[in-house]
Amino acid sequence: MKKIIEAAAKQLGLEQNDYIQFLYPEREICVSIPVMMDDGQIQVFQGYRVQHSSKLGPYKGGIRFHHEVDMDEVRSLAAWMTFKCAVVDIPYGGGKGGVTVNPSKLSISELENLTREFTRKLSPVLGERFDIPAPDVNTNAQIMGWLVCEYSKSVGKPCPAVVTGKPVEQGGSLGRKEATGRGLYKIIKELYNRLGLELKNATIVIQGYGNVGYEVAKLLHEYGAKIIAVSDVCGGYYNKDGLNIPTFYMKSEKPNISNSELLEMPCDILIPAALGNQITEKNAKNIKAKYIVEGANGPVTTDADAILQSKNIMVVPDILANAGGVVVSYFEWLQNLENQKWTIDQVNTNLEKIMFSAFERVYKIHKNKNISMRQAAYIAALERLTRK
Ligand code: GLU
């Protein structure tokens, strides 16, 4: 991360004084979260929130629940949010939060207790115009609903705009759940347009079939592209003729390939939409996709990125490709602050406009400077962040 920011700064002819602040988070919060478990015992979990930058607006970024979450991970993810919001030019800074927990081991009431207690611990540093969480890995609208309710209680008034990705009945936006997948789809379409290729002929492999993976699969399938493999934690499902996404129900299928076979499968577009660090220096040399579009945050490590570049595999980076989620979070926040309700068409049209102009800008930098799309995205972001 530091290296890529420094390289982008060099390309822009910036002095260290102009960008050094973006190499450090502004604030890091670490909390202990005592939770009453169903067996009557109190268990204490560790939670984190990193507020990386408020240069362009309030801190913005999701909260993840995962057993491997730690401060280092949250710190990198928070910095990525700063650059992500800057690439798509929305008035937000970057932040991220997480709790070290395996949520599949919790009952629904334990999950609610955990979320509410975490919110109480964080509420002094959150705010509608200060720090605005959202869903991320293993968190969803219901969890955001508990968060907004608990925060509002702690400040004594309703504050719907303090968190995005809420249930629609609690002030959430139409289209927010689908936004990351839809944004990815728009980026893939623009990429194919720019390259003069026909997306209908493309073969697609998707790692991760959660919210993001499913939505992008659905849209690509509707368009006519062939989804030849998808995977979840149980393994991968491959069909050389293409999976029929509308009737494909993962729980009733038996995996027929492993996750690593899926990543290394020949295809046109590989979409890693699961977790970080999936394509590493170990498997990068075996990747046969022509294009990688990052649906997850950080699925390709820095070492792997260099290997892919040497193999002429284009990587469309996370901070551009998966920004659709935070873009519709921004729309949700605007609707809450202005007490409005946008139609799904308004949401999707505005999302597509923003994704289109961000893609165009990054693609032009990539072409003009003959650098990778990732470097180009960091340059586009840094230009905004250092604008005087
Ligand atoms: N967690 C999502 C991301 O990494 C969305 C963040 C948001 O909407 O604030 O981009």
PDB file of N, CA, C and O and ligand atoms in Angstrom, residues 60-62 81 84 96 132-136 164 176 297 322 325-326 329, ligand 1:
ATOM      1  N   LYS A  60     -15.763   6.789   6.223  1.00  0.00           N
ATOM      2  CA  LYS A  60     -16.806   5.915   5.670  1.00  0.00           C
ATOM      3  C   LYS A  60     -16.217   4.543   5.409  1.00  0.00           C
ATOM      4  O   LYS A  60     -15.144   4.419   4.820  1.00  0.00           O
ATOM      5  N   GLY A  61     -16.953   3.524   5.817  1.00  0.00           N
ATOM      6  CA  GLY A  61     -16.487   2.171   5.508  1.00  0.00           C
ATOM      7  C   GLY A  61     -17.164   1.135   6.385  1.00  0.00           C
ATOM      8  O   GLY A  61     -17.698   1.447   7.450  1.00  0.00           O
ATOM      9  N   GLY A  62     -17.133  -0.090   5.907  1.00  0.00           N
ATOM     10  CA  GLY A  62     -17.897  -1.169   6.517  1.00  0.00           C
ATOM     11  C   GLY A  62     -17.334  -1.689   7.828  1.00  0.00           C
ATOM     12  O   GLY A  62     -16.270  -1.295   8.301  1.00  0.00           O
ATOM     13  N   MET A  81     -10.431   2.361   1.806  1.00  0.00           N
ATOM     14  CA  MET A  81     -11.686   3.118   1.684  1.00  0.00           C
ATOM     15  C   MET A  81     -11.414   4.585   1.331  1.00  0.00           C
ATOM     16  O   MET A  81     -12.154   5.186   0.553  1.00  0.00           O
ATOM     17  N   LYS A  84     -10.713   4.500  -2.280  1.00  0.00           N
ATOM     18  CA  LYS A  84     -11.908   4.099  -3.031  1.00  0.00           C
ATOM     19  C   LYS A  84     -12.879   5.286  -3.178  1.00  0.00           C
ATOM     20  O   LYS A  84     -13.354   5.588  -4.271  1.00  0.00           O
ATOM     21  N   LYS A  96     -12.779   1.831   8.555  1.00  0.00           N
ATOM     22  CA  LYS A  96     -13.193   0.418   8.521  1.00  0.00           C
ATOM     23  C   LYS A  96     -13.270  -0.093   9.944  1.00  0.00           C
ATOM     24  O   LYS A  96     -12.561   0.408  10.817  1.00  0.00           O
ATOM     25  N   ILE A 132     -19.336   6.899   9.455  1.00  0.00           N
ATOM     26  CA  ILE A 132     -20.563   6.234   9.011  1.00  0.00           C
ATOM     27  C   ILE A 132     -20.260   4.795   8.570  1.00  0.00           C
ATOM     28  O   ILE A 132     -19.773   4.570   7.454  1.00  0.00           O
ATOM     29  N   PRO A 133     -20.530   3.814   9.430  1.00  0.00           N
ATOM     30  CA  PRO A 133     -20.287   2.414   9.044  1.00  0.00           C
ATOM     31  C   PRO A 133     -21.283   1.887   8.004  1.00  0.00           C
ATOM     32  O   PRO A 133     -22.236   2.582   7.618  1.00  0.00           O
ATOM     33  N   ALA A 134     -21.054   0.665   7.581  1.00  0.00           N
ATOM     34  CA  ALA A 134     -21.878  -0.008   6.556  1.00  0.00           C
ATOM     35  C   ALA A 134     -21.588  -1.506   6.652  1.00  0.00           C
ATOM     36  O   ALA A 134     -20.683  -1.914   7.388  1.00  0.00           O
ATOM     37  N   PRO A 135     -22.301  -2.336   5.898  1.00  0.00           N
ATOM     38  CA  PRO A 135     -21.979  -3.766   5.915  1.00  0.00           C
ATOM     39  C   PRO A 135     -20.662  -4.076   5.212  1.00  0.00           C
ATOM     40  O   PRO A 135     -20.197  -3.311   4.370  1.00  0.00           O
ATOM     41  N   ASP A 136     -20.082  -5.184   5.582  1.00  0.00           N
ATOM     42  CA  ASP A 136     -18.879  -5.702   4.923  1.00  0.00           C
ATOM     43  C   ASP A 136     -18.951  -7.231   5.062  1.00  0.00           C
ATOM     44  O   ASP A 136     -20.051  -7.783   5.205  1.00  0.00           O
ATOM     45  N   THR A 164     -25.079   3.122   6.831  1.00  0.00           N
ATOM     46  CA  THR A 164     -25.760   2.816   5.564  1.00  0.00           C
ATOM     47  C   THR A 164     -25.841   1.301   5.388  1.00  0.00           C
ATOM     48  O   THR A 164     -25.208   0.559   6.131  1.00  0.00           O
ATOM     49  N   ARG A 176     -29.248  -0.897  -2.519  1.00  0.00           N
ATOM     50  CA  ARG A 176     -27.965  -0.893  -1.803  1.00  0.00           C
ATOM     51  C   ARG A 176     -27.360  -2.295  -1.733  1.00  0.00           C
ATOM     52  O   ARG A 176     -26.162  -2.482  -1.922  1.00  0.00           O
ATOM     53  N   ASN A 297     -12.107  -6.966  -1.396  1.00  0.00           N
ATOM     54  CA  ASN A 297     -11.045  -6.008  -1.110  1.00  0.00           C
ATOM     55  C   ASN A 297      -9.738  -6.772  -0.945  1.00  0.00           C
ATOM     56  O   ASN A 297      -9.652  -7.693  -0.136  1.00  0.00           O
ATOM     57  N   ASN A 322     -15.031  -2.460  -7.046  1.00  0.00           N
ATOM     58  CA  ASN A 322     -16.097  -2.780  -6.091  1.00  0.00           C
ATOM     59  C   ASN A 322     -16.649  -1.553  -5.373  1.00  0.00           C
ATOM     60  O   ASN A 322     -17.304  -1.672  -4.331  1.00  0.00           O
ATOM     61  N   GLY A 325     -20.761  -0.335  -3.958  1.00  0.00           N
ATOM     62  CA  GLY A 325     -21.392  -0.424  -2.640  1.00  0.00           C
ATOM     63  C   GLY A 325     -21.345   0.909  -1.907  1.00  0.00           C
ATOM     64  O   GLY A 325     -22.372   1.423  -1.448  1.00  0.00           O
ATOM     65  N   VAL A 326     -20.168   1.486  -1.854  1.00  0.00           N
ATOM     66  CA  VAL A 326     -20.063   2.743  -1.110  1.00  0.00           C
ATOM     67  C   VAL A 326     -20.741   3.891  -1.873  1.00  0.00           C
ATOM     68  O   VAL A 326     -21.233   4.842  -1.264  1.00  0.00           O
ATOM     69  N   SER A 329     -24.171   3.619  -0.824  1.00  0.00           N
ATOM     70  CA  SER A 329     -24.198   4.071   0.572  1.00  0.00           C
ATOM     71  C   SER A 329     -24.307   5.601   0.614  1.00  0.00           C
ATOM     72  O   SER A 329     -25.038   6.162   1.434  1.00  0.00           O
TER      73      SER A 329
HETATM   74  N1  GLU B   1     -17.870  -2.562   2.804  1.00  0.00           N
HETATM   75  C1  GLU B   1     -18.034  -1.967   1.526  1.00  0.00           C
HETATM   76  C2  GLU B   1     -16.692  -1.641   0.907  1.00  0.00           C
HETATM   77  O1  GLU B   1     -15.681  -2.201   1.264  1.00  0.00           O
HETATM   78  C3  GLU B   1     -18.984  -0.785   1.553  1.00  0.00           C
HETATM   79  C4  GLU B   1     -18.570   0.350   2.416  1.00  0.00           C
HETATM   80  C5  GLU B   1     -19.647   1.411   2.595  1.00  0.00           C
HETATM   81  O2  GLU B   1     -20.679   1.329   1.972  1.00  0.00           O
HETATM   82  O3  GLU B   1     -19.387   2.318   3.402  1.00  0.00           O
HETATM   83  O4  GLU B   1     -16.599  -0.886  -0.006  1.00  0.00           O
END
